[in-house]
């Protein structure tokens, strides 16, 4: 299989990639995001909430409403071989609109290296935000898109918004309180969503920068891994400053080239899908063999408590208090 050639477009969204990011924490009835990335010029993104059960017709409608109606039809669309992307109805749409499809195998992508790395950075960005804000990500999606599109990216001196609009739109900043509660709530949410998105975006950028110089191999079902806890919502993340990871946990499913489902503890009522960048394989060695770390604690009224698995031994201490009294203490 030959690698797909890198883009050389001079107009926004004339060469794009699309990816369906699924198995997200349900938010307002949605559990997936259609991510559309401009790989030809701006590095801009268009994020649309959807469902894992979306059909090929649903995907086509999102493309028409979000891309074609605003930027015209692209010359090329890069995607994996998801049955919905490769469906006959999509092929007819491509033929009718003179769009060239460029497919890559889901677990062995042959897109150019820049495209693949950028797709992974976007996926990690979304994974960080949705894991930290599992119930509100759908509502915050426009702000997540806004933050990305107003920041410069690798190989570009200007942000996607500057390359598309000619300027960077003004950020949503709530400086004055409103006497209308509904307006105050909306502006406060936008400000908080923007701050959270900026943090997630920076973490994704740094993570991908560190990975660019490190070899990475895919995990397998059954592998045991550490989980980076900096994106876990409280109270699931350890409060100890020195403890930056939880686990180990077992990989039970690979849901995409870079995302995995873990077998978490039953008491953890959180979504169990995580980006590979948050996972560190457990390394065994000839001296110590398998790692056997203590399990993460349960938080009870804000205090860490551990479940007792077994009592291995006991001792009774005797203490005489005088007056013929004897106290037995464990």
PDB file of C-alpha atoms in Angstrom:
ATOM      1  CA  UNK A   1       0.000   0.000   0.000  1.00  0.00           C
ATOM      2  CA  UNK A   2       1.425   3.392  -1.018  1.00  0.00           C
ATOM      3  CA  UNK A   3       1.248   6.335   1.389  1.00  0.00           C
ATOM      4  CA  UNK A   4      -1.330   8.995   0.590  1.00  0.00           C
ATOM      5  CA  UNK A   5       0.446  12.113  -0.639  1.00  0.00           C
ATOM      6  CA  UNK A   6       0.406  15.157   1.586  1.00  0.00           C
ATOM      7  CA  UNK A   7      -1.905  18.065   0.792  1.00  0.00           C
ATOM      8  CA  UNK A   8      -0.910  21.024  -1.364  1.00  0.00           C
ATOM      9  CA  UNK A   9      -4.147  23.041  -1.357  1.00  0.00           C
ATOM     10  CA  UNK A  10      -4.192  26.849  -1.282  1.00  0.00           C
ATOM     11  CA  UNK A  11      -7.804  27.337  -0.134  1.00  0.00           C
ATOM     12  CA  UNK A  12      -9.452  26.373   3.183  1.00  0.00           C
ATOM     13  CA  UNK A  13     -11.034  22.923   3.443  1.00  0.00           C
ATOM     14  CA  UNK A  14     -10.244  21.804  -0.092  1.00  0.00           C
ATOM     15  CA  UNK A  15      -8.317  18.799   1.267  1.00  0.00           C
ATOM     16  CA  UNK A  16      -9.786  17.448   4.472  1.00  0.00           C
ATOM     17  CA  UNK A  17      -9.732  14.400   6.692  1.00  0.00           C
ATOM     18  CA  UNK A  18     -12.705  13.138   8.659  1.00  0.00           C
ATOM     19  CA  UNK A  19     -12.773  10.825  11.635  1.00  0.00           C
ATOM     20  CA  UNK A  20     -15.620   9.491  13.749  1.00  0.00           C
ATOM     21  CA  UNK A  21     -14.576   9.521  17.408  1.00  0.00           C
ATOM     22  CA  UNK A  22     -16.947   7.172  19.218  1.00  0.00           C
ATOM     23  CA  UNK A  23     -17.636   5.656  22.651  1.00  0.00           C
ATOM     24  CA  UNK A  24     -17.504   9.012  24.411  1.00  0.00           C
ATOM     25  CA  UNK A  25     -19.318   9.609  27.715  1.00  0.00           C
ATOM     26  CA  UNK A  26     -22.987  10.277  26.829  1.00  0.00           C
ATOM     27  CA  UNK A  27     -23.716  14.018  26.826  1.00  0.00           C
ATOM     28  CA  UNK A  28     -27.160  15.372  25.923  1.00  0.00           C
ATOM     29  CA  UNK A  29     -27.877  12.166  24.018  1.00  0.00           C
ATOM     30  CA  UNK A  30     -24.636  12.207  22.001  1.00  0.00           C
ATOM     31  CA  UNK A  31     -21.739   9.744  22.334  1.00  0.00           C
ATOM     32  CA  UNK A  32     -19.554  10.549  19.307  1.00  0.00           C
ATOM     33  CA  UNK A  33     -17.936  13.427  17.422  1.00  0.00           C
ATOM     34  CA  UNK A  34     -17.381  13.794  13.685  1.00  0.00           C
ATOM     35  CA  UNK A  35     -14.007  15.541  13.460  1.00  0.00           C
ATOM     36  CA  UNK A  36     -13.238  17.278  10.152  1.00  0.00           C
ATOM     37  CA  UNK A  37      -9.730  18.713   9.722  1.00  0.00           C
ATOM     38  CA  UNK A  38      -8.426  21.019   7.000  1.00  0.00           C
ATOM     39  CA  UNK A  39      -5.102  19.455   6.020  1.00  0.00           C
ATOM     40  CA  UNK A  40      -4.551  21.576   2.956  1.00  0.00           C
ATOM     41  CA  UNK A  41      -4.007  25.069   4.303  1.00  0.00           C
ATOM     42  CA  UNK A  42      -5.250  26.155   7.716  1.00  0.00           C
ATOM     43  CA  UNK A  43      -5.198  23.135  10.094  1.00  0.00           C
ATOM     44  CA  UNK A  44      -8.661  24.260  11.180  1.00  0.00           C
ATOM     45  CA  UNK A  45     -11.229  21.836  12.590  1.00  0.00           C
ATOM     46  CA  UNK A  46     -14.998  21.433  12.449  1.00  0.00           C
ATOM     47  CA  UNK A  47     -16.510  19.388  15.284  1.00  0.00           C
ATOM     48  CA  UNK A  48     -20.039  18.005  15.103  1.00  0.00           C
ATOM     49  CA  UNK A  49     -21.757  16.035  17.887  1.00  0.00           C
ATOM     50  CA  UNK A  50     -23.318  12.804  16.693  1.00  0.00           C
ATOM     51  CA  UNK A  51     -24.011   9.236  17.761  1.00  0.00           C
ATOM     52  CA  UNK A  52     -22.095   6.011  17.364  1.00  0.00           C
ATOM     53  CA  UNK A  53     -25.097   4.691  15.408  1.00  0.00           C
ATOM     54  CA  UNK A  54     -24.868   7.462  12.778  1.00  0.00           C
ATOM     55  CA  UNK A  55     -25.451   6.180   9.234  1.00  0.00           C
ATOM     56  CA  UNK A  56     -23.686   7.034   5.983  1.00  0.00           C
ATOM     57  CA  UNK A  57     -26.577   9.373   5.147  1.00  0.00           C
ATOM     58  CA  UNK A  58     -26.083  11.126   8.491  1.00  0.00           C
ATOM     59  CA  UNK A  59     -22.379  11.597   7.728  1.00  0.00           C
ATOM     60  CA  UNK A  60     -23.179  12.968   4.274  1.00  0.00           C
ATOM     61  CA  UNK A  61     -25.660  15.439   5.747  1.00  0.00           C
ATOM     62  CA  UNK A  62     -23.077  16.669   8.263  1.00  0.00           C
ATOM     63  CA  UNK A  63     -20.523  17.165   5.479  1.00  0.00           C
ATOM     64  CA  UNK A  64     -23.029  19.145   3.424  1.00  0.00           C
ATOM     65  CA  UNK A  65     -24.169  21.319   6.343  1.00  0.00           C
ATOM     66  CA  UNK A  66     -20.797  21.915   7.985  1.00  0.00           C
ATOM     67  CA  UNK A  67     -18.322  21.970   5.085  1.00  0.00           C
ATOM     68  CA  UNK A  68     -19.867  22.134   1.621  1.00  0.00           C
ATOM     69  CA  UNK A  69     -22.330  24.929   2.495  1.00  0.00           C
ATOM     70  CA  UNK A  70     -19.563  27.137   3.943  1.00  0.00           C
ATOM     71  CA  UNK A  71     -16.399  26.329   1.982  1.00  0.00           C
ATOM     72  CA  UNK A  72     -17.621  24.550  -1.127  1.00  0.00           C
ATOM     73  CA  UNK A  73     -16.846  20.959  -2.047  1.00  0.00           C
ATOM     74  CA  UNK A  74     -13.326  19.693  -1.226  1.00  0.00           C
ATOM     75  CA  UNK A  75     -11.004  18.158  -3.791  1.00  0.00           C
ATOM     76  CA  UNK A  76     -10.015  15.259  -1.525  1.00  0.00           C
ATOM     77  CA  UNK A  77     -11.382  13.616   1.629  1.00  0.00           C
ATOM     78  CA  UNK A  78      -9.063  11.386   3.683  1.00  0.00           C
ATOM     79  CA  UNK A  79     -10.634   8.826   6.015  1.00  0.00           C
ATOM     80  CA  UNK A  80     -10.267   5.300   7.304  1.00  0.00           C
ATOM     81  CA  UNK A  81     -12.340   2.458   5.872  1.00  0.00           C
ATOM     82  CA  UNK A  82     -15.238   2.799   8.268  1.00  0.00           C
ATOM     83  CA  UNK A  83     -18.225   1.141   6.514  1.00  0.00           C
ATOM     84  CA  UNK A  84     -20.094   4.453   6.624  1.00  0.00           C
ATOM     85  CA  UNK A  85     -17.275   6.352   4.924  1.00  0.00           C
ATOM     86  CA  UNK A  86     -16.898   3.648   2.273  1.00  0.00           C
ATOM     87  CA  UNK A  87     -20.647   3.107   1.734  1.00  0.00           C
ATOM     88  CA  UNK A  88     -22.049   3.147  -1.799  1.00  0.00           C
ATOM     89  CA  UNK A  89     -24.128   6.229  -1.036  1.00  0.00           C
ATOM     90  CA  UNK A  90     -20.977   8.126  -0.034  1.00  0.00           C
ATOM     91  CA  UNK A  91     -19.178   6.970  -3.176  1.00  0.00           C
ATOM     92  CA  UNK A  92     -22.055   8.232  -5.309  1.00  0.00           C
ATOM     93  CA  UNK A  93     -21.870  11.577  -3.496  1.00  0.00           C
ATOM     94  CA  UNK A  94     -18.137  11.804  -4.165  1.00  0.00           C
ATOM     95  CA  UNK A  95     -18.599  10.955  -7.831  1.00  0.00           C
ATOM     96  CA  UNK A  96     -21.409  13.453  -8.282  1.00  0.00           C
ATOM     97  CA  UNK A  97     -19.442  16.285  -6.646  1.00  0.00           C
ATOM     98  CA  UNK A  98     -16.085  15.282  -8.171  1.00  0.00           C
ATOM     99  CA  UNK A  99     -14.439  14.576  -4.807  1.00  0.00           C
ATOM    100  CA  UNK A 100     -11.494  12.185  -4.626  1.00  0.00           C
ATOM    101  CA  UNK A 101     -11.696   9.792  -1.638  1.00  0.00           C
ATOM    102  CA  UNK A 102      -8.418   8.680  -0.053  1.00  0.00           C
ATOM    103  CA  UNK A 103      -8.816   5.705   2.269  1.00  0.00           C
ATOM    104  CA  UNK A 104      -6.396   4.313   4.822  1.00  0.00           C
ATOM    105  CA  UNK A 105      -6.665   1.045   6.727  1.00  0.00           C
ATOM    106  CA  UNK A 106      -8.070   1.687  10.200  1.00  0.00           C
ATOM    107  CA  UNK A 107      -5.261   0.070  12.205  1.00  0.00           C
ATOM    108  CA  UNK A 108      -2.459   0.591   9.698  1.00  0.00           C
ATOM    109  CA  UNK A 109      -3.017   4.146   8.408  1.00  0.00           C
ATOM    110  CA  UNK A 110      -0.963   5.056   5.362  1.00  0.00           C
ATOM    111  CA  UNK A 111      -1.788   8.741   5.293  1.00  0.00           C
ATOM    112  CA  UNK A 112       1.221  11.038   5.257  1.00  0.00           C
ATOM    113  CA  UNK A 113       2.948  11.327   8.620  1.00  0.00           C
ATOM    114  CA  UNK A 114       1.892  14.932   9.233  1.00  0.00           C
ATOM    115  CA  UNK A 115      -1.771  14.118   8.657  1.00  0.00           C
ATOM    116  CA  UNK A 116      -1.699  11.104  10.972  1.00  0.00           C
ATOM    117  CA  UNK A 117       0.110  12.920  13.783  1.00  0.00           C
ATOM    118  CA  UNK A 118      -2.263  15.847  13.526  1.00  0.00           C
ATOM    119  CA  UNK A 119      -5.311  13.574  13.631  1.00  0.00           C
ATOM    120  CA  UNK A 120      -3.909  11.950  16.783  1.00  0.00           C
ATOM    121  CA  UNK A 121      -3.337  15.344  18.388  1.00  0.00           C
ATOM    122  CA  UNK A 122      -6.957  16.351  17.705  1.00  0.00           C
ATOM    123  CA  UNK A 123      -8.214  13.032  19.083  1.00  0.00           C
ATOM    124  CA  UNK A 124      -6.091  13.415  22.210  1.00  0.00           C
ATOM    125  CA  UNK A 125      -7.317  17.005  22.646  1.00  0.00           C
ATOM    126  CA  UNK A 126     -10.928  15.796  22.550  1.00  0.00           C
ATOM    127  CA  UNK A 127     -10.160  12.800  24.781  1.00  0.00           C
ATOM    128  CA  UNK A 128      -8.647  15.031  27.462  1.00  0.00           C
ATOM    129  CA  UNK A 129     -11.590  17.429  27.461  1.00  0.00           C
ATOM    130  CA  UNK A 130     -14.361  14.819  27.356  1.00  0.00           C
ATOM    131  CA  UNK A 131     -12.784  12.689  30.097  1.00  0.00           C
ATOM    132  CA  UNK A 132     -12.467  15.743  32.319  1.00  0.00           C
ATOM    133  CA  UNK A 133     -15.962  17.037  31.488  1.00  0.00           C
ATOM    134  CA  UNK A 134     -17.977  13.891  30.695  1.00  0.00           C
ATOM    135  CA  UNK A 135     -21.432  15.428  31.081  1.00  0.00           C
ATOM    136  CA  UNK A 136     -21.003  18.805  29.377  1.00  0.00           C
ATOM    137  CA  UNK A 137     -18.703  18.225  26.390  1.00  0.00           C
ATOM    138  CA  UNK A 138     -21.541  18.439  23.846  1.00  0.00           C
ATOM    139  CA  UNK A 139     -22.500  21.890  25.074  1.00  0.00           C
ATOM    140  CA  UNK A 140     -18.860  22.978  25.102  1.00  0.00           C
ATOM    141  CA  UNK A 141     -18.015  21.619  21.639  1.00  0.00           C
ATOM    142  CA  UNK A 142     -18.263  25.011  19.853  1.00  0.00           C
ATOM    143  CA  UNK A 143     -15.803  26.466  22.380  1.00  0.00           C
ATOM    144  CA  UNK A 144     -13.480  23.468  22.000  1.00  0.00           C
ATOM    145  CA  UNK A 145     -13.477  24.157  18.259  1.00  0.00           C
ATOM    146  CA  UNK A 146     -13.014  27.899  18.831  1.00  0.00           C
ATOM    147  CA  UNK A 147      -9.935  27.446  21.036  1.00  0.00           C
ATOM    148  CA  UNK A 148      -8.221  25.203  18.493  1.00  0.00           C
ATOM    149  CA  UNK A 149      -9.010  27.486  15.559  1.00  0.00           C
ATOM    150  CA  UNK A 150      -7.643  30.616  17.257  1.00  0.00           C
ATOM    151  CA  UNK A 151      -4.212  29.131  18.037  1.00  0.00           C
ATOM    152  CA  UNK A 152      -1.257  28.820  15.606  1.00  0.00           C
ATOM    153  CA  UNK A 153      -0.139  25.264  14.857  1.00  0.00           C
ATOM    154  CA  UNK A 154       3.013  23.479  13.751  1.00  0.00           C
ATOM    155  CA  UNK A 155       4.179  24.674  10.363  1.00  0.00           C
ATOM    156  CA  UNK A 156       1.847  27.695  10.421  1.00  0.00           C
ATOM    157  CA  UNK A 157       2.643  31.233  11.589  1.00  0.00           C
ATOM    158  CA  UNK A 158      -1.042  32.115  11.782  1.00  0.00           C
ATOM    159  CA  UNK A 159      -4.048  30.494  13.420  1.00  0.00           C
ATOM    160  CA  UNK A 160      -6.701  28.695  11.330  1.00  0.00           C
ATOM    161  CA  UNK A 161      -9.116  31.576  11.976  1.00  0.00           C
ATOM    162  CA  UNK A 162      -6.593  34.125  10.686  1.00  0.00           C
ATOM    163  CA  UNK A 163      -6.039  32.079   7.528  1.00  0.00           C
ATOM    164  CA  UNK A 164      -9.788  31.619   6.971  1.00  0.00           C
ATOM    165  CA  UNK A 165     -11.228  34.955   8.160  1.00  0.00           C
ATOM    166  CA  UNK A 166      -8.210  37.234   8.005  1.00  0.00           C
ATOM    167  CA  UNK A 167      -8.335  37.866  11.767  1.00  0.00           C
ATOM    168  CA  UNK A 168      -8.693  36.095  15.116  1.00  0.00           C
ATOM    169  CA  UNK A 169     -12.226  36.397  16.553  1.00  0.00           C
ATOM    170  CA  UNK A 170     -12.559  37.998  19.983  1.00  0.00           C
ATOM    171  CA  UNK A 171     -12.582  35.491  22.847  1.00  0.00           C
ATOM    172  CA  UNK A 172     -15.624  35.017  25.070  1.00  0.00           C
ATOM    173  CA  UNK A 173     -14.634  36.656  28.351  1.00  0.00           C
ATOM    174  CA  UNK A 174     -17.166  37.394  31.092  1.00  0.00           C
ATOM    175  CA  UNK A 175     -15.914  40.579  32.772  1.00  0.00           C
ATOM    176  CA  UNK A 176     -19.108  42.044  34.177  1.00  0.00           C
ATOM    177  CA  UNK A 177     -21.888  40.313  36.041  1.00  0.00           C
ATOM    178  CA  UNK A 178     -25.355  40.319  34.509  1.00  0.00           C
ATOM    179  CA  UNK A 179     -28.582  40.765  36.434  1.00  0.00           C
ATOM    180  CA  UNK A 180     -30.152  38.127  34.197  1.00  0.00           C
ATOM    181  CA  UNK A 181     -29.362  34.709  35.759  1.00  0.00           C
ATOM    182  CA  UNK A 182     -29.667  32.759  32.502  1.00  0.00           C
ATOM    183  CA  UNK A 183     -27.223  35.073  30.716  1.00  0.00           C
ATOM    184  CA  UNK A 184     -24.808  34.973  33.648  1.00  0.00           C
ATOM    185  CA  UNK A 185     -24.896  31.166  33.628  1.00  0.00           C
ATOM    186  CA  UNK A 186     -24.234  30.985  29.884  1.00  0.00           C
ATOM    187  CA  UNK A 187     -21.316  33.421  29.903  1.00  0.00           C
ATOM    188  CA  UNK A 188     -19.782  31.749  32.952  1.00  0.00           C
ATOM    189  CA  UNK A 189     -20.036  28.361  31.250  1.00  0.00           C
ATOM    190  CA  UNK A 190     -18.363  29.728  28.098  1.00  0.00           C
ATOM    191  CA  UNK A 191     -15.511  31.173  30.146  1.00  0.00           C
ATOM    192  CA  UNK A 192     -14.982  27.945  32.084  1.00  0.00           C
ATOM    193  CA  UNK A 193     -15.221  25.838  28.913  1.00  0.00           C
ATOM    194  CA  UNK A 194     -12.649  28.065  27.214  1.00  0.00           C
ATOM    195  CA  UNK A 195     -10.191  27.763  30.115  1.00  0.00           C
ATOM    196  CA  UNK A 196     -10.623  23.975  30.211  1.00  0.00           C
ATOM    197  CA  UNK A 197     -10.184  23.734  26.438  1.00  0.00           C
ATOM    198  CA  UNK A 198      -6.996  25.819  26.524  1.00  0.00           C
ATOM    199  CA  UNK A 199      -5.499  23.495  29.155  1.00  0.00           C
ATOM    200  CA  UNK A 200      -6.528  20.377  27.216  1.00  0.00           C
ATOM    201  CA  UNK A 201      -5.170  21.824  23.974  1.00  0.00           C
ATOM    202  CA  UNK A 202      -1.795  22.639  25.513  1.00  0.00           C
ATOM    203  CA  UNK A 203      -1.556  19.188  27.085  1.00  0.00           C
ATOM    204  CA  UNK A 204      -2.278  17.577  23.714  1.00  0.00           C
ATOM    205  CA  UNK A 205       0.365  19.717  22.010  1.00  0.00           C
ATOM    206  CA  UNK A 206       3.030  18.881  24.589  1.00  0.00           C
ATOM    207  CA  UNK A 207       2.135  15.196  24.585  1.00  0.00           C
ATOM    208  CA  UNK A 208       2.434  14.886  20.823  1.00  0.00           C
ATOM    209  CA  UNK A 209       5.691  16.859  20.851  1.00  0.00           C
ATOM    210  CA  UNK A 210       7.190  14.438  23.383  1.00  0.00           C
ATOM    211  CA  UNK A 211       5.940  11.416  21.445  1.00  0.00           C
ATOM    212  CA  UNK A 212       7.469  12.591  18.179  1.00  0.00           C
ATOM    213  CA  UNK A 213      10.914  11.540  19.438  1.00  0.00           C
ATOM    214  CA  UNK A 214       9.825   8.344  21.165  1.00  0.00           C
ATOM    215  CA  UNK A 215       8.912   4.982  19.636  1.00  0.00           C
ATOM    216  CA  UNK A 216       5.359   3.862  20.306  1.00  0.00           C
ATOM    217  CA  UNK A 217       3.857   0.427  19.813  1.00  0.00           C
ATOM    218  CA  UNK A 218       0.207  -0.532  19.936  1.00  0.00           C
ATOM    219  CA  UNK A 219      -1.227  -2.139  23.053  1.00  0.00           C
ATOM    220  CA  UNK A 220      -2.931  -5.535  22.945  1.00  0.00           C
ATOM    221  CA  UNK A 221      -6.012  -6.855  24.686  1.00  0.00           C
ATOM    222  CA  UNK A 222      -4.860  -8.260  28.024  1.00  0.00           C
ATOM    223  CA  UNK A 223      -1.945  -5.838  28.440  1.00  0.00           C
ATOM    224  CA  UNK A 224      -1.691  -4.167  31.840  1.00  0.00           C
ATOM    225  CA  UNK A 225      -1.162  -0.406  31.916  1.00  0.00           C
ATOM    226  CA  UNK A 226      -0.826   2.599  34.180  1.00  0.00           C
ATOM    227  CA  UNK A 227      -3.425   5.355  33.676  1.00  0.00           C
ATOM    228  CA  UNK A 228      -2.416   9.027  33.836  1.00  0.00           C
ATOM    229  CA  UNK A 229      -4.782  10.458  36.452  1.00  0.00           C
ATOM    230  CA  UNK A 230      -4.444  14.153  35.614  1.00  0.00           C
ATOM    231  CA  UNK A 231      -7.560  13.968  33.431  1.00  0.00           C
ATOM    232  CA  UNK A 232      -9.663  11.909  35.811  1.00  0.00           C
ATOM    233  CA  UNK A 233     -12.534  13.853  37.352  1.00  0.00           C
ATOM    234  CA  UNK A 234     -12.383  14.222  41.120  1.00  0.00           C
ATOM    235  CA  UNK A 235     -12.775  12.111  43.258  1.00  0.00           C
ATOM    236  CA  UNK A 236     -11.298   9.377  41.039  1.00  0.00           C
ATOM    237  CA  UNK A 237      -7.834  10.910  40.699  1.00  0.00           C
ATOM    238  CA  UNK A 238      -5.476  10.433  43.623  1.00  0.00           C
ATOM    239  CA  UNK A 239      -5.001  13.529  45.755  1.00  0.00           C
ATOM    240  CA  UNK A 240      -1.374  12.695  46.458  1.00  0.00           C
ATOM    241  CA  UNK A 241       0.838  15.103  44.542  1.00  0.00           C
ATOM    242  CA  UNK A 242       3.431  12.390  43.981  1.00  0.00           C
ATOM    243  CA  UNK A 243       0.942   9.959  42.462  1.00  0.00           C
ATOM    244  CA  UNK A 244       0.334  10.872  38.826  1.00  0.00           C
ATOM    245  CA  UNK A 245      -1.033   7.531  37.693  1.00  0.00           C
ATOM    246  CA  UNK A 246      -3.491   4.857  38.759  1.00  0.00           C
ATOM    247  CA  UNK A 247      -3.612   1.151  38.175  1.00  0.00           C
ATOM    248  CA  UNK A 248      -2.545  -1.159  36.867  1.00  0.00           C
ATOM    249  CA  UNK A 249      -5.573  -1.819  34.661  1.00  0.00           C
ATOM    250  CA  UNK A 250      -6.129  -4.424  31.962  1.00  0.00           C
ATOM    251  CA  UNK A 251      -6.821  -3.493  28.332  1.00  0.00           C
ATOM    252  CA  UNK A 252     -10.116  -5.109  27.294  1.00  0.00           C
ATOM    253  CA  UNK A 253     -10.691  -3.559  23.857  1.00  0.00           C
ATOM    254  CA  UNK A 254      -9.043  -1.449  21.195  1.00  0.00           C
ATOM    255  CA  UNK A 255     -11.625   0.996  19.824  1.00  0.00           C
ATOM    256  CA  UNK A 256      -9.399   2.896  17.374  1.00  0.00           C
ATOM    257  CA  UNK A 257      -5.720   3.031  16.426  1.00  0.00           C
ATOM    258  CA  UNK A 258      -5.064   5.248  19.453  1.00  0.00           C
ATOM    259  CA  UNK A 259      -7.854   4.590  21.976  1.00  0.00           C
ATOM    260  CA  UNK A 260      -8.503   1.718  24.357  1.00  0.00           C
ATOM    261  CA  UNK A 261     -11.066   0.523  26.881  1.00  0.00           C
ATOM    262  CA  UNK A 262      -9.804  -0.518  30.301  1.00  0.00           C
ATOM    263  CA  UNK A 263     -11.187  -2.814  32.964  1.00  0.00           C
ATOM    264  CA  UNK A 264     -11.623  -0.303  35.774  1.00  0.00           C
ATOM    265  CA  UNK A 265     -12.629  -0.957  39.345  1.00  0.00           C
ATOM    266  CA  UNK A 266     -16.384  -1.391  39.772  1.00  0.00           C
ATOM    267  CA  UNK A 267     -16.570   1.480  42.229  1.00  0.00           C
ATOM    268  CA  UNK A 268     -15.252   3.851  39.554  1.00  0.00           C
ATOM    269  CA  UNK A 269     -18.368   5.253  37.891  1.00  0.00           C
ATOM    270  CA  UNK A 270     -16.564   6.855  34.965  1.00  0.00           C
ATOM    271  CA  UNK A 271     -16.191   6.191  31.261  1.00  0.00           C
ATOM    272  CA  UNK A 272     -13.552   3.536  30.595  1.00  0.00           C
ATOM    273  CA  UNK A 273     -12.230   4.677  27.195  1.00  0.00           C
ATOM    274  CA  UNK A 274      -8.836   6.424  27.140  1.00  0.00           C
ATOM    275  CA  UNK A 275      -6.374   7.757  24.582  1.00  0.00           C
ATOM    276  CA  UNK A 276      -3.107   5.828  24.252  1.00  0.00           C
ATOM    277  CA  UNK A 277      -1.165   8.908  25.335  1.00  0.00           C
ATOM    278  CA  UNK A 278      -2.639   8.502  28.826  1.00  0.00           C
ATOM    279  CA  UNK A 279      -1.529   4.875  29.124  1.00  0.00           C
ATOM    280  CA  UNK A 280       1.880   3.480  30.080  1.00  0.00           C
ATOM    281  CA  UNK A 281       2.492  -0.266  29.654  1.00  0.00           C
ATOM    282  CA  UNK A 282       3.503  -2.215  32.755  1.00  0.00           C
ATOM    283  CA  UNK A 283       7.110  -3.317  32.228  1.00  0.00           C
ATOM    284  CA  UNK A 284       8.175  -6.645  33.718  1.00  0.00           C
ATOM    285  CA  UNK A 285      11.790  -7.561  34.396  1.00  0.00           C
ATOM    286  CA  UNK A 286      13.777 -10.633  35.309  1.00  0.00           C
ATOM    287  CA  UNK A 287      14.551  -9.432  38.833  1.00  0.00           C
ATOM    288  CA  UNK A 288      11.184  -8.331  40.159  1.00  0.00           C
ATOM    289  CA  UNK A 289       8.792 -10.001  37.729  1.00  0.00           C
ATOM    290  CA  UNK A 290       5.276  -8.588  37.594  1.00  0.00           C
ATOM    291  CA  UNK A 291       4.509  -5.372  39.369  1.00  0.00           C
ATOM    292  CA  UNK A 292       2.035  -5.721  42.211  1.00  0.00           C
ATOM    293  CA  UNK A 293       1.233  -2.170  43.344  1.00  0.00           C
ATOM    294  CA  UNK A 294      -1.403  -1.335  45.914  1.00  0.00           C
ATOM    295  CA  UNK A 295      -4.845  -0.537  44.471  1.00  0.00           C
ATOM    296  CA  UNK A 296      -6.091   3.062  44.326  1.00  0.00           C
ATOM    297  CA  UNK A 297      -8.097   4.139  47.376  1.00  0.00           C
ATOM    298  CA  UNK A 298     -11.814   4.740  47.713  1.00  0.00           C
ATOM    299  CA  UNK A 299     -12.699   8.256  48.797  1.00  0.00           C
ATOM    300  CA  UNK A 300     -15.138   8.344  51.726  1.00  0.00           C
ATOM    301  CA  UNK A 301     -16.133  11.847  52.851  1.00  0.00           C
ATOM    302  CA  UNK A 302     -13.004  13.148  51.152  1.00  0.00           C
ATOM    303  CA  UNK A 303     -10.687  10.718  52.945  1.00  0.00           C
ATOM    304  CA  UNK A 304      -8.733   7.890  51.321  1.00  0.00           C
ATOM    305  CA  UNK A 305      -9.784   4.426  52.462  1.00  0.00           C
ATOM    306  CA  UNK A 306      -8.574   1.022  51.288  1.00  0.00           C
ATOM    307  CA  UNK A 307     -10.535  -2.198  51.152  1.00  0.00           C
ATOM    308  CA  UNK A 308      -9.090  -4.938  53.405  1.00  0.00           C
ATOM    309  CA  UNK A 309      -8.566  -8.120  51.384  1.00  0.00           C
ATOM    310  CA  UNK A 310      -7.426 -10.424  54.228  1.00  0.00           C
ATOM    311  CA  UNK A 311      -6.198 -10.484  57.849  1.00  0.00           C
ATOM    312  CA  UNK A 312      -2.918 -12.367  57.836  1.00  0.00           C
ATOM    313  CA  UNK A 313      -2.200 -12.389  61.582  1.00  0.00           C
ATOM    314  CA  UNK A 314      -3.238 -10.795  64.866  1.00  0.00           C
ATOM    315  CA  UNK A 315      -1.940 -10.171  68.389  1.00  0.00           C
ATOM    316  CA  UNK A 316      -3.737  -9.399  71.655  1.00  0.00           C
ATOM    317  CA  UNK A 317      -2.130  -6.914  74.035  1.00  0.00           C
ATOM    318  CA  UNK A 318      -2.924  -7.066  77.769  1.00  0.00           C
ATOM    319  CA  UNK A 319      -2.938  -3.979  79.964  1.00  0.00           C
ATOM    320  CA  UNK A 320      -3.684  -3.891  83.718  1.00  0.00           C
ATOM    321  CA  UNK A 321      -5.430  -0.731  84.911  1.00  0.00           C
ATOM    322  CA  UNK A 322      -5.426  -1.618  88.597  1.00  0.00           C
ATOM    323  CA  UNK A 323      -8.393  -2.463  90.818  1.00  0.00           C
ATOM    324  CA  UNK A 324      -8.342  -5.900  89.276  1.00  0.00           C
ATOM    325  CA  UNK A 325      -9.334  -4.597  85.831  1.00  0.00           C
ATOM    326  CA  UNK A 326      -7.779  -6.082  82.708  1.00  0.00           C
ATOM    327  CA  UNK A 327      -8.121  -4.513  79.259  1.00  0.00           C
ATOM    328  CA  UNK A 328      -7.500  -6.514  76.105  1.00  0.00           C
ATOM    329  CA  UNK A 329      -6.542  -4.526  73.006  1.00  0.00           C
ATOM    330  CA  UNK A 330      -5.944  -5.813  69.487  1.00  0.00           C
TER     331      UNK A 330
END
